[in-house]
Each structure stands twice: as C-alpha cells, then as structure tokens.
Amino acid sequence: MTEISVESTSSPVRRSPAGKEEVCTLVKKAQARLVDVAPELHEFLLNGTLPPPEFPASAITCETVQVTMRDGVRLATDVYLPPVHRAPVLVSRGPIPRDVEAFGVTAALTAFARRGYAVVSQDCRGTGESEPADWDYLVHEREDGPDLIDWICEQEWYGGFIASCGGSYTGLTQWCMSANPAMSAIAPAVSGLGIAVNTVHLYMFVNSYARVVGNGADKVPVSLFDMERVFEQETLAGGYFNEPLQLPLPEWLVQEYPVVTGMHPAEARQWLWERYCGLSSARRAEFVRRARGVDHVTMTDMEAMSDIFGHRISHARHIMPHADPAEMCRLVTAPPLMLTAWYDWGVNDALATFRMLRREGRPEVADGARIIITPRAHNRPGYRLGTDEHPELVRPSNMLDQVGFLDHWFTSVRNGTTESWPRVTYYLMGANEWRTASDWPVPEATERAFYLGGEGVLSTSPPSAGAEPDVYAYDPEDPTPTVAGSFVSFHYTPGSGDVSEVQRRGDVLVYTTPPLDEDLDVVGPLVMVLYAGSSAVDTDFNVRLSDVWPDGRAFHVQSGMLRARYRTDDGAPELLDPGKIYRLEVDMWATAMRFRAGHRLRVDISSADFPRFDRNTNLGGEPGAPVVATQTIYRDRDHPSHLVVPVVDTSATEE
C-alpha cells in the first residue's frame, strides 16, 4: 500500500438536520430563495465549502487492485481507505485515467476518504490501465458497473452503504451501477438516460473525442484539452448531413434477422432496437462494430447508430438500453441527486430524465430524486455576467468543488433526511441567486407568447392579417457559426457570450421586444412555434433567445434546432414540399433567466449552428453538391410565429 498525501482545504459547516415540520415545507415550498429554506446547501453551492475532515491525509492509504468482471476482463481499481474497520463506500468509474489531475479527481477522492469514506475509483474497460487494449464506448458499462458493486459488497471494509459521484461519462456509469440493488445513492452530474430527442447530430467535440480518449492503436496522442485545436481544420471541413430518408438496412443485418424484410421501416427499426436491448454487452459491441464496419466502438459510431435505430434513440440511450424508457427508469434503485447546468450540452436530457424518473420511477426513487441546475457549462463557466459580485460563476469546474454538497447529500440519504432538500434547486441567471421549486417544470409558471412582427419587432400582440413574410438564404458552405450556447468544448467558449455580431449576418433574422418596463423571470422549457417554408426538400431551423442589454450587447440565453424531416410527432422522416407552409415546433430546451427592466428579449432565426451540430446540405439524401435554401418565415394572423416562454412571479420572495 502507498500513503496518500494530497491536501485539501476545509471550513467548518454546521450539520443539523431539519426538524420534521420543516422537512415537509422545504420540499413543497415553491419559488423560494435557497438561502431561506436550505441555508446549509446554499453555503455549499455558493462557496464550495468543505466539512472538516475526520482524518489527516497521511492516514489515508491507497492500493491498486485488478477487479475481474463476469467475462474475466480485469479492470484497474484504486481503493482509498480511511483508518476504520468498515466505512460507507464512494464509487467513481470513468474513461479518463484515474491519475489525471486536471479535473481534481484524485484530490476529491482523497477528500472523501479523509471524511470517512472507503473510496473506489475504476478505469472503465479499455481505458487507462484496464483491460483490454481497445475501448468500446458505452456498451460494456451496463454489466461492468453492477459487477463492481457486487465486488465491493464482498470486501471486509464495506460498511453497508454505497454511493457514487462524477460527471459526463462518469455520470453515465452511475445509472448502470444504480441497477444493482446494493447501491444506496447516486449523484450523476451532466448526464441523463437518453430520454430527450435531438433531431440533429452532435458534431463539434465528438469527432475529436473519438480520436483521443480511451485505449487503442489508432488513438492520437493528444491531450483532451488540445484535441479540438489539433483537429479544427478537419472538423470545419466536414459535418455535411445528407442521409437518404430511409437508409437500407445492412445486408448482414437482414441475413441475421430476415423477419425485418417484411416490415415497414419504422417497425423494423423498433424491432431491431428491442432485440439489441436484450443482447449482452459483448454482443451489443459486436452489433455496433458490424453496423459501423469498425474494429471498436467510438462516440462517433454511437452518434451514427441512428442509421439503424432512428434519430429518436440518442447515443446516451446505449448506456442502459431498454425498449421502454419508463421500464428503464424503473431499473434505477438508488435515489439520484442530479446535477446539470443551463449551458451544458445535455441539459435537455437531464431535465427529461428527471421528469421521467419522477413520473415513472420506483416510488422511493421518484420521491427521493433531487436536481440542482447550475449556471455553468459542461466543463467551464457558463453564465459569466456579474462575476465581480458573484465569484461562484467562475469557480473551478472540478469534482473537488462538489465534495461539500455531495457529502451533505450522502449523509442525508444515510440519515433518512433527504426531504430536507428542495426538490429542485436552480440558479436564476440575471438575478444571480439560487432558487428552489417544488418540481420541474415549475408548476407555478404561466405561458406567455411573444409574436414575430414587422421590422424586426417581437411583441406580445398577435400579428395582423396580410403581414408579409421574412426571407433569408442558408448556404451550407457558409453556415451560421457557433458562438456561445449550451455545448461542451475546450476550444470554443460555451455559455452566455455576446451574439450581436452573428445576429448581423445576412442569413439570420432578428426580432426584438421594446425595453421591458419591469423584470421578467423566465423559468422553464422554451418553445418556438414557427410557420415556415423552404425552397429545399430538407433543411434545418435554428432559433435562439438572447438578452439584449441597454448598450446593445445581446447575450445568448438558450437555443434549439429542428431538422425539418423530423418535424412530425411520431418522428417519422418526411421531406418538405418546397414552397409549402409548415407549422414547426422548435424545442429550445430550457432556462432560468431574469430579463431586467430596460433589457429586451430577442429571437434570432437561422439554419445552422456549426460546428456545434452538423450542417444540412438541403438535398434530402440526393447526391450532389450542397445547395442554397431560401427560407421563408411567416408571421401573419393565419401563421402567427411565436416564442412561448414560462414566466414565474418571484416577487413574493423579494425583499
């Protein structure tokens, strides 16, 4: 064994569980300040405060062991032990090597061990020091996670309580571990179960990640932080979308499952997904390799599996695949504390997963589920306005910063006091304060419509008859660029950037309200109802909401994109009839933003957000060079294009 000497700072925090009368109030109270209803949690989130350690760093030992999975593959695993006979256990499983310090993982795990946890940190199969020599993205976690939990339960230091933490891929692995009934609590950050549906393909970051992360002879020896810069020219030269409306199934698949030959394409894809979900991890890995013609599975391959299963199966669904999303949620046996961020690339899926767990999960999971929505992006600051007065906006994004409130959560689960936690805790940007809600979406929110009008006006008044439509041209060879937004990148800057320069492009339509007379708090899902037509048989529509300050700067709030072929409720692909007017609903995900008095709301409409998403060639699957599409946006009485926002009244909580 080797001794751990990583030091971490700490400050004392009062630990007093709420009384029973207070407990019921905290979960049910709506639209309250977090500091008023859960001051201890507020302190953790505001300042990253750590509870005092029980043991010095010198008392913590660490041993690396090889844990054997059900198929004999051995996974490298670090075990940190405090000087006690039995202890509650904390688990972290991920593809980034265990000793990488960039995310503060080792320091965080040591901090947990100093506070009395036996900590288990494992390299996922095919990553770091774990076997085999190649990594198959996602497919093995459904079995490997529960296998590790079984191994923990056999150890002499196991104290009867197992929790987990970590974000991104390490967040995804927790959902798999939660299918083992021995799990007590999970805290998956910036991850979900693939419940949400995206109609366009993730592009930026994905292609670089596939080339760099994990083991394999074809991996490029470039750091995670440099990979996008290294592959930037390659990225910007690609990303053209031109899939046929219905791709024929691979011949090997038809031969293996001949029953699909007599099915409607949508029925065949659903049947294949159900068969795939029932396969072992090894057979699912083989399935994807054959489908993609590759030797091992990467993130890019999973993103492209919509060719087989349809676009409604996101790549995150492969982490714990199930034919019925509701049944998948019922596999989760441990109450989750979900952590997401307004500018994370998966905030829509995290919120959709939370909603389905609340609706379909096991009673103890549905009742115990909590979610915290921060102002951050996936791995960097997100909302960056007011950082001088609110340093929490730019605190380091690493696991060490989360130790305080995670320990608070695990202690609450162990003590049976999770009802003292608000159901939903979110950061209200613009007001720059932590708020709570009784559920998500916020039950008290009321919908308000803002209509597109003439001369670039956005108004609460419905349009008149006879208003002329607005027109712009979308050129796939010069796509509207990604500037700010909800994405993951070490190269591009996510979050609340100023997008006013992009809004001056000729391929962007802009609509702005007059200055607000009073503050407007928008909290919840955003939807754009768009009446539109195109000269193309297939194209995309991207809609963004921004906060326009009195000096003219426009800061990105949230956006969403719809691929027109997937416009129907059932998701069946269908080409456009050029020149026809369609009613489209663009899911713009969600936000919590205070638009201050004197500020203005702005909607801009374009047809690309590249390279965040792939770019549509406008060809509908026909061969040839990309073509320019003429896009027409209607805004008359019969075609009232409008933005729908949820408005909450927080005045009752203002001092």
XYZ file of C-alpha atoms in Angstrom:
655
model
C 0.000 0.000 0.000
C 1.058 3.601 -0.610
C 0.266 6.594 1.510
C -1.773 9.481 0.088
C -0.583 12.991 0.890
C -2.942 15.180 -1.158
C -4.091 18.107 0.976
C -7.424 19.874 0.687
C -8.678 22.981 2.425
C -11.771 22.897 4.564
C -14.037 25.132 6.564
C -16.390 24.040 9.333
C -20.063 23.781 8.408
C -22.982 23.348 10.760
C -24.572 19.892 10.421
C -28.078 19.939 11.847
C -30.851 18.047 10.037
C -34.132 19.880 9.680
C -36.951 19.045 12.019
C -39.923 17.051 10.703
C -42.200 20.092 10.473
C -39.553 21.983 8.474
C -38.884 18.935 6.283
C -42.309 18.904 4.610
C -42.159 22.625 3.992
C -38.811 22.520 2.200
C -39.899 20.055 -0.480
C -43.284 21.656 -1.094
C -42.442 25.351 -0.925
C -42.364 26.927 -4.373
C -40.172 29.659 -5.770
C -38.242 30.384 -2.581
C -34.703 31.557 -2.177
C -32.426 28.644 -1.378
C -30.740 30.644 1.382
C -34.116 30.963 3.128
C -35.141 27.298 3.024
C -31.849 25.363 2.997
C -29.036 27.648 4.186
C -26.525 24.830 4.602
C -26.953 23.679 0.993
C -26.799 27.326 -0.119
C -23.436 27.715 1.610
C -22.067 24.622 -0.116
C -23.218 25.775 -3.562
C -22.240 29.404 -3.117
C -18.756 28.935 -1.723
C -17.820 25.283 -2.326
C -17.405 24.877 1.425
C -15.982 21.613 2.722
C -16.951 19.999 6.016
C -13.985 19.396 8.335
C -12.064 16.151 7.688
C -12.105 13.332 10.197
C -8.608 12.107 9.335
C -5.317 13.662 8.140
C -4.204 12.922 4.597
C -1.327 10.875 5.982
C -3.815 8.406 7.471
C -5.344 7.509 4.084
C -3.913 4.522 2.202
C -4.391 3.668 -1.467
C -3.976 0.299 -3.156
C -4.434 -0.517 -6.847
C -6.161 -3.839 -7.442
C -7.454 -5.672 -10.509
C -11.189 -6.383 -10.288
C -12.394 -9.238 -12.504
C -15.633 -8.797 -14.449
C -18.062 -11.617 -15.285
C -16.254 -12.373 -18.563
C -12.783 -12.465 -16.989
C -11.630 -8.991 -18.080
C -9.706 -7.197 -15.312
C -10.239 -3.525 -14.548
C -7.687 -1.357 -12.735
C -9.188 -0.061 -9.499
C -7.821 2.233 -6.800
C -9.118 1.723 -3.265
C -8.640 4.580 -0.771
C -9.194 3.521 2.828
C -9.532 5.615 5.978
C -8.263 4.110 9.264
C -11.565 2.436 10.203
C -12.745 -1.181 10.067
C -15.871 -0.584 7.966
C -16.956 2.527 6.120
C -19.565 3.881 3.739
C -18.287 3.474 0.183
C -17.975 6.052 -2.601
C -17.506 4.824 -6.194
C -16.280 6.591 -9.340
C -15.941 4.875 -12.746
C -14.784 6.702 -15.873
C -12.669 6.622 -19.049
C -10.269 9.414 -18.111
C -7.237 7.759 -16.412
C -7.543 7.683 -12.630
C -4.363 9.697 -12.049
C -5.274 12.669 -14.269
C -5.324 15.727 -12.010
C -6.916 18.217 -14.428
C -10.425 17.646 -13.051
C -9.392 17.460 -9.401
C -10.493 13.833 -9.179
C -7.661 12.453 -7.046
C -7.860 15.387 -4.640
C -11.636 14.958 -4.392
C -11.456 11.218 -3.762
C -8.843 11.773 -1.080
C -11.053 14.457 0.455
C -13.903 11.932 0.680
C -11.590 9.343 2.244
C -10.486 11.911 4.835
C -14.160 12.321 5.714
C -14.637 8.640 6.443
C -15.467 7.056 3.077
C -13.851 3.998 1.548
C -13.326 5.276 -1.993
C -13.235 3.087 -5.103
C -12.002 4.593 -8.396
C -12.001 2.420 -11.511
C -10.793 2.840 -15.094
C -13.569 1.699 -17.409
C -12.936 -1.293 -19.644
C -10.424 -0.459 -22.393
C -9.298 2.804 -20.781
C -6.389 3.775 -18.548
C -4.754 0.675 -17.075
C -7.785 -1.587 -17.515
C -8.024 -4.448 -19.997
C -8.413 -4.889 -22.978
C -6.232 -2.924 -25.412
C -9.174 -1.174 -27.130
C -12.135 0.790 -25.793
C -15.726 0.137 -26.833
C -17.619 3.312 -25.935
C -20.654 2.859 -23.598
C -21.612 -0.722 -24.437
C -19.993 -2.583 -21.510
C -20.999 -0.289 -18.648
C -24.402 -1.931 -18.126
C -22.644 -5.092 -16.909
C -19.324 -3.789 -15.574
C -20.911 -1.254 -13.202
C -23.092 -3.760 -11.313
C -20.188 -6.247 -11.301
C -18.024 -3.731 -9.450
C -20.788 -3.178 -6.881
C -21.004 -6.945 -6.308
C -17.235 -6.993 -5.703
C -17.459 -4.115 -3.210
C -20.120 -5.943 -1.224
C -17.660 -8.806 -0.678
C -14.910 -6.613 0.804
C -14.196 -6.546 4.531
C -14.223 -2.710 4.594
C -17.721 -2.478 3.083
C -19.933 -0.737 5.622
C -23.375 -1.354 4.103
C -23.733 1.943 2.205
C -22.585 2.582 -1.397
C -22.791 5.960 -3.132
C -21.314 7.269 -6.382
C -20.333 10.561 -7.963
C -18.804 12.056 -11.096
C -19.852 13.830 -14.254
C -20.212 13.313 -18.001
C -19.252 9.706 -18.856
C -18.594 9.109 -15.147
C -22.131 10.330 -14.579
C -23.479 7.871 -17.154
C -21.783 4.907 -15.463
C -23.662 5.693 -12.244
C -27.015 4.960 -13.869
C -25.730 1.461 -14.646
C -24.443 0.933 -11.103
C -27.828 2.055 -9.769
C -29.410 -1.049 -11.313
C -27.651 -3.058 -8.581
C -29.953 -3.015 -5.516
C -26.926 -2.688 -3.238
C -26.499 0.931 -4.379
C -27.679 3.433 -1.778
C -27.372 6.826 -3.520
C -26.075 8.246 -6.792
C -25.086 11.754 -7.871
C -24.794 11.756 -11.684
C -23.584 15.120 -12.982
C -24.190 16.474 -16.501
C -25.689 13.200 -17.712
C -29.059 11.583 -18.344
C -30.564 8.373 -19.659
C -31.023 9.496 -23.259
C -34.708 10.354 -22.781
C -34.582 13.630 -24.743
C -34.699 13.614 -28.540
C -32.362 15.673 -30.719
C -33.141 15.893 -34.423
C -29.621 16.963 -35.450
C -26.294 15.237 -34.857
C -23.762 16.413 -32.294
C -20.602 17.203 -34.225
C -18.129 19.534 -32.512
C -16.056 17.780 -29.807
C -17.485 14.353 -30.699
C -15.162 13.630 -33.606
C -12.107 14.749 -31.609
C -13.116 12.779 -28.504
C -13.428 9.611 -30.581
C -9.862 10.036 -31.828
C -8.225 10.698 -28.453
C -9.985 9.146 -25.428
C -9.533 5.523 -24.426
C -7.047 2.833 -25.398
C -6.350 1.667 -28.948
C -3.603 1.604 -31.538
C -5.448 4.205 -33.624
C -5.724 6.758 -30.811
C -3.853 10.004 -31.385
C -1.534 11.013 -28.500
C -3.100 14.435 -27.981
C -4.454 15.746 -24.679
C -8.176 16.094 -24.123
C -7.714 19.849 -23.804
C -5.811 20.253 -27.087
C -7.677 17.793 -29.298
C -10.201 20.229 -30.799
C -7.469 22.663 -31.786
C -5.433 19.869 -33.370
C -8.409 18.614 -35.391
C -10.027 22.008 -36.011
C -9.398 22.224 -39.762
C -10.612 18.664 -40.213
C -13.730 19.470 -38.202
C -14.537 22.649 -40.113
C -14.128 20.872 -43.443
C -16.709 18.208 -42.646
C -20.020 17.774 -40.904
C -22.253 17.654 -44.009
C -25.602 15.931 -43.429
C -27.214 14.252 -46.439
C -28.659 10.937 -45.366
C -31.344 9.303 -47.514
C -34.772 9.490 -45.962
C -34.735 5.767 -45.302
C -31.319 4.132 -45.288
C -31.467 0.466 -46.292
C -30.511 -1.889 -43.508
C -27.076 -3.539 -43.891
C -27.153 -6.872 -45.683
C -25.636 -8.727 -42.716
C -28.424 -7.436 -40.508
C -31.136 -8.581 -42.906
C -29.499 -12.002 -43.151
C -29.280 -12.322 -39.369
C -32.831 -11.060 -38.797
C -34.748 -11.906 -42.000
C -38.078 -11.085 -40.351
C -37.378 -7.356 -40.861
C -37.668 -7.680 -44.656
C -41.455 -7.717 -44.471
C -41.754 -4.816 -42.036
C -42.355 -1.119 -42.515
C -39.024 0.702 -41.964
C -40.178 2.294 -38.704
C -41.443 -1.072 -37.428
C -38.172 -2.755 -38.426
C -36.097 -0.174 -36.570
C -38.178 -0.561 -33.414
C -37.967 -4.363 -33.645
C -34.191 -4.204 -34.056
C -33.848 -1.835 -31.103
C -35.804 -4.236 -28.901
C -33.567 -7.142 -29.988
C -30.452 -5.038 -29.401
C -31.570 -4.054 -25.897
C -31.826 -7.714 -24.936
C -28.294 -8.592 -26.028
C -25.336 -8.986 -23.691
C -22.747 -6.224 -23.627
C -20.355 -8.264 -25.753
C -22.988 -8.921 -28.401
C -24.093 -5.293 -28.469
C -20.479 -4.263 -29.010
C -20.271 -6.756 -31.884
C -23.559 -5.413 -33.288
C -22.274 -1.830 -33.396
C -18.890 -2.839 -34.814
C -20.543 -4.719 -37.675
C -23.053 -1.938 -38.292
C -20.302 0.668 -38.497
C -17.611 -1.514 -40.089
C -15.111 -0.766 -37.310
C -12.825 -2.709 -35.001
C -14.007 -0.939 -31.840
C -16.846 1.399 -30.894
C -16.296 5.153 -30.552
C -18.515 8.079 -29.623
C -18.834 8.921 -33.323
C -20.089 5.419 -34.046
C -22.762 5.667 -31.354
C -23.901 9.062 -32.636
C -24.293 7.477 -36.089
C -26.344 4.470 -34.906
C -29.472 6.455 -35.711
C -28.901 4.971 -39.199
C -30.114 1.679 -37.746
C -32.434 2.642 -34.901
C -33.765 6.054 -35.953
C -32.971 9.514 -34.625
C -35.140 9.151 -31.523
C -32.560 6.787 -29.999
C -29.835 9.154 -28.821
C -26.360 7.822 -28.184
C -26.851 8.198 -24.412
C -29.656 5.600 -24.584
C -26.966 2.976 -25.205
C -25.657 3.291 -21.643
C -28.556 1.256 -20.211
C -30.636 0.353 -23.282
C -34.237 -0.687 -22.827
C -37.131 -0.937 -25.251
C -39.376 1.015 -22.871
C -37.933 4.240 -21.376
C -40.341 4.013 -18.439
C -39.144 0.490 -17.627
C -35.556 1.707 -17.986
C -36.245 4.316 -15.305
C -37.595 1.615 -13.018
C -34.218 -0.131 -13.179
C -32.796 2.725 -11.105
C -32.852 1.569 -7.471
C -30.993 4.412 -5.721
C -32.289 7.967 -5.228
C -30.392 10.350 -7.531
C -29.119 13.815 -6.845
C -28.828 15.028 -10.430
C -26.526 17.909 -11.237
C -26.846 19.714 -14.567
C -26.157 23.184 -15.956
C -28.027 25.711 -18.058
C -25.224 25.746 -20.626
C -24.464 22.026 -20.641
C -24.882 20.187 -23.946
C -27.146 17.634 -22.240
C -29.314 19.847 -20.034
C -32.368 18.885 -22.094
C -31.731 15.189 -21.445
C -31.008 15.701 -17.736
C -34.314 17.543 -17.301
C -36.207 14.950 -19.370
C -34.644 12.142 -17.319
C -35.586 13.841 -14.053
C -39.181 14.286 -15.222
C -39.498 10.643 -16.256
C -37.928 9.397 -13.023
C -40.436 11.489 -11.091
C -43.298 10.101 -13.176
C -42.241 6.502 -13.820
C -39.516 5.634 -11.316
C -39.849 3.323 -8.346
C -41.757 5.127 -5.579
C -38.687 5.537 -3.374
C -36.652 6.840 -6.326
C -39.363 9.128 -7.678
C -39.902 10.622 -4.231
C -36.211 10.814 -3.396
C -34.992 12.328 -6.671
C -33.474 15.820 -6.472
C -31.913 18.054 -9.113
C -29.571 21.043 -8.987
C -29.230 23.229 -12.094
C -26.168 25.458 -12.045
C -25.227 28.449 -14.236
C -22.244 26.568 -15.691
C -21.439 24.819 -18.950
C -20.284 21.185 -19.163
C -16.717 21.744 -18.019
C -16.324 25.533 -17.935
C -18.112 28.644 -16.708
C -21.420 29.286 -18.483
C -23.227 32.418 -17.383
C -20.471 35.000 -16.937
C -22.299 38.285 -16.324
C -21.745 39.654 -12.830
C -18.675 37.645 -11.887
C -17.200 40.510 -9.844
C -20.090 40.337 -7.389
C -20.761 36.613 -7.838
C -17.497 34.634 -7.890
C -19.456 31.365 -7.787
C -19.979 31.870 -11.534
C -16.312 31.247 -12.314
C -15.248 28.801 -9.613
C -13.177 25.852 -10.905
C -15.296 23.163 -12.522
C -13.930 20.076 -10.832
C -15.006 17.324 -8.502
C -13.199 18.805 -5.501
C -15.536 21.786 -5.634
C -18.504 19.407 -5.225
C -17.295 17.399 -2.239
C -19.151 19.530 0.313
C -22.683 19.250 -1.005
C -22.193 15.658 -2.187
C -21.135 14.600 1.300
C -24.160 16.525 2.564
C -26.401 14.531 0.161
C -24.949 11.137 1.054
C -25.267 11.944 4.763
C -28.905 12.910 4.202
C -29.595 9.587 2.459
C -27.906 7.658 5.274
C -29.841 9.564 7.926
C -33.168 9.425 6.082
C -33.425 13.239 5.912
C -33.455 13.838 2.140
C -36.855 15.524 2.469
C -34.945 18.459 3.912
C -33.609 19.078 0.387
C -35.656 21.169 -2.054
C -36.921 19.034 -4.919
C -35.455 21.433 -7.488
C -32.633 23.897 -6.893
C -31.727 26.194 -9.759
C -29.658 29.288 -10.414
C -31.727 32.235 -11.643
C -29.372 33.972 -14.045
C -29.748 37.728 -14.329
C -30.818 37.838 -10.681
C -27.701 35.759 -9.889
C -29.150 33.841 -6.979
C -30.104 30.281 -6.074
C -33.830 29.475 -6.107
C -35.960 26.428 -5.331
C -39.059 24.876 -6.850
C -41.390 22.074 -5.822
C -40.940 20.222 -9.129
C -39.846 20.563 -12.739
C -41.177 22.195 -14.811
C -42.040 24.802 -12.192
C -45.751 24.203 -11.505
C -46.474 27.908 -10.900
C -45.150 29.053 -14.285
C -47.591 30.587 -16.766
C -47.011 30.647 -20.506
C -46.539 33.899 -22.361
C -46.290 34.270 -26.130
C -44.075 36.721 -27.998
C -45.001 37.082 -31.670
C -42.764 37.846 -34.617
C -43.738 41.160 -36.179
C -42.776 43.557 -38.933
C -39.488 45.465 -38.974
C -37.901 43.002 -36.586
C -40.300 43.554 -33.698
C -41.043 40.882 -31.076
C -44.340 41.623 -29.353
C -46.998 40.159 -27.062
C -49.625 41.364 -29.571
C -50.727 38.797 -32.178
C -49.927 39.749 -35.775
C -52.399 41.309 -38.195
C -53.681 39.854 -41.438
C -51.696 40.378 -44.600
C -48.264 40.775 -42.994
C -45.516 39.932 -45.450
C -43.164 37.049 -44.589
C -39.429 37.431 -43.995
C -36.865 35.636 -46.147
C -33.231 34.631 -45.787
C -30.831 32.328 -47.629
C -28.979 29.479 -45.946
C -25.750 28.341 -47.606
C -24.284 25.089 -46.204
C -20.862 26.181 -47.465
C -21.050 29.293 -45.259
C -23.121 28.117 -42.276
C -24.098 30.369 -39.409
C -21.258 29.774 -36.932
C -21.406 28.522 -33.366
C -20.990 31.443 -30.987
C -21.856 30.821 -27.330
C -24.509 28.331 -26.221
C -25.058 25.008 -24.474
C -22.246 22.773 -25.603
C -19.045 21.107 -24.417
C -15.734 22.339 -25.750
C -12.239 23.236 -24.651
C -11.716 25.296 -27.806
C -14.948 27.204 -28.375
C -16.364 29.242 -25.493
C -19.763 27.995 -24.291
C -22.284 29.970 -22.274
C -23.614 33.498 -22.339
C -21.397 35.086 -24.992
C -22.332 38.237 -26.898
C -24.006 37.083 -30.144
C -24.844 40.519 -31.573
C -22.209 40.194 -34.316
C -23.689 36.908 -35.565
C -27.148 38.472 -35.492
C -25.979 40.999 -38.088
C -25.309 38.269 -40.678
C -27.481 38.160 -43.785
C -28.573 34.575 -43.044
C -30.067 35.491 -39.655
C -33.488 37.034 -38.970
C -33.762 39.084 -35.762
C -36.840 40.103 -33.723
C -36.570 42.225 -30.559
C -39.037 43.469 -27.939
C -39.172 47.076 -26.732
C -37.350 47.644 -23.423
C -39.096 45.909 -20.527
C -40.932 48.080 -18.005
C -40.229 45.619 -15.203
C -38.191 42.489 -14.515
C -39.352 39.328 -16.280
C -38.363 35.931 -14.823
C -38.415 33.155 -17.434
C -38.023 29.729 -15.820
C -38.697 26.507 -17.676
C -38.967 24.975 -21.167
C -38.797 27.246 -24.228
C -40.648 26.520 -27.470
C -40.710 28.361 -30.790
C -43.814 27.837 -32.914
C -42.549 28.618 -36.378
C -44.575 28.884 -39.569
C -42.004 28.353 -42.260
C -41.351 27.182 -45.793
C -38.240 26.375 -47.771
C -37.082 26.011 -51.348
C -35.302 22.824 -50.200
C -36.741 19.370 -49.622
C -34.903 19.141 -46.311
C -33.280 21.807 -44.161
C -32.799 22.961 -40.571
C -34.186 25.797 -38.462
C -32.241 27.146 -35.501
C -33.851 29.551 -33.005
C -32.039 31.434 -30.251
C -33.250 33.560 -27.337
C -30.898 36.312 -26.187
C -30.914 39.009 -23.514
C -30.299 42.441 -25.065
C -28.699 44.914 -22.687
C -29.276 48.692 -22.888
C -25.846 49.129 -24.542
C -26.852 46.854 -27.450
C -24.974 43.701 -26.492
C -27.033 40.523 -26.879
C -26.136 37.616 -24.613
C -27.061 34.066 -25.530
C -29.696 32.538 -23.233
C -30.732 29.303 -24.974
C -31.345 27.858 -28.425
C -32.709 24.840 -30.234
C -32.594 23.315 -33.702
C -35.105 21.284 -35.705
C -34.221 19.141 -38.699
C -37.288 19.592 -40.863
C -37.534 15.942 -41.951
C -38.207 15.016 -38.291
C -40.975 17.553 -37.736
C -43.825 15.085 -37.120
C -44.910 13.986 -33.660
C -44.023 10.343 -34.262
C -40.606 11.255 -35.617
C -41.107 9.507 -38.963
C -38.875 11.257 -41.506
C -40.692 13.145 -44.247
C -39.335 15.529 -46.854
C -40.664 19.027 -47.361
C -42.804 20.147 -50.248
C -40.876 23.233 -51.442
C -42.948 26.365 -51.077
C -45.489 24.831 -48.699
C -46.064 26.473 -45.301
C -45.444 24.195 -42.300
C -46.172 24.655 -38.614
C -42.977 23.638 -36.847
C -42.251 23.401 -33.133
C -38.624 24.017 -32.234
C -37.630 22.696 -28.816
C -35.319 25.359 -27.365
C -34.607 23.337 -24.225
C -34.954 25.378 -21.018
C -33.534 28.225 -18.956
C -33.916 30.289 -15.798
C -33.231 33.927 -16.667
C -34.264 37.256 -15.236
C -34.609 39.803 -18.021
C -34.082 43.066 -16.196
C -36.218 46.178 -16.616
C -34.735 48.142 -19.503
C -33.451 44.966 -21.196
C -35.075 43.420 -24.262
C -35.847 39.863 -25.362
C -34.554 38.892 -28.778
C -35.222 35.921 -31.025
C -32.958 35.167 -33.951
C -33.661 32.541 -36.603
C -31.105 30.843 -38.848
C -30.475 27.389 -40.305
C -27.156 26.357 -38.779
C -25.183 26.295 -35.562
C -21.938 24.913 -36.924
C -19.807 23.129 -35.832
C -21.875 22.509 -32.688
C -24.256 20.485 -34.885
C -23.743 19.043 -38.344
C -24.902 21.176 -41.296
C -27.730 20.243 -43.612
C -26.861 20.124 -47.315
C -30.547 20.799 -48.164
C -30.509 17.835 -50.590
C -32.739 15.402 -48.709
C -30.413 12.477 -49.401
C -29.983 13.034 -53.122
C -26.379 13.015 -54.395
C -24.691 16.235 -55.373
C -23.064 19.367 -54.031
C -24.826 21.274 -51.201
C -27.398 23.776 -52.397
C -28.510 27.143 -51.030
C -32.000 27.110 -49.480
C -34.330 30.092 -49.484
C -36.124 30.084 -46.126
C -39.396 31.914 -45.600
C -40.710 32.768 -42.124
C -44.418 33.670 -41.915
C -45.844 35.998 -39.275
C -49.412 36.915 -40.178
C -52.744 36.297 -38.462
C -53.123 32.844 -40.029
C -49.475 31.962 -39.453
C -48.565 33.574 -36.107
C -44.961 32.512 -35.494
C -44.287 32.992 -31.797
C -41.997 32.157 -28.901
C -43.604 30.554 -25.846
C -41.849 31.237 -22.540
C -42.778 30.158 -18.978
C -42.992 33.164 -16.659
C -42.850 32.890 -12.872
C -43.699 35.505 -10.284
C -40.868 35.627 -7.785
C -41.893 38.995 -6.369
C -43.289 37.311 -3.268
C -39.764 36.232 -2.350
C -38.143 39.617 -2.968
C -37.154 41.751 -0.034
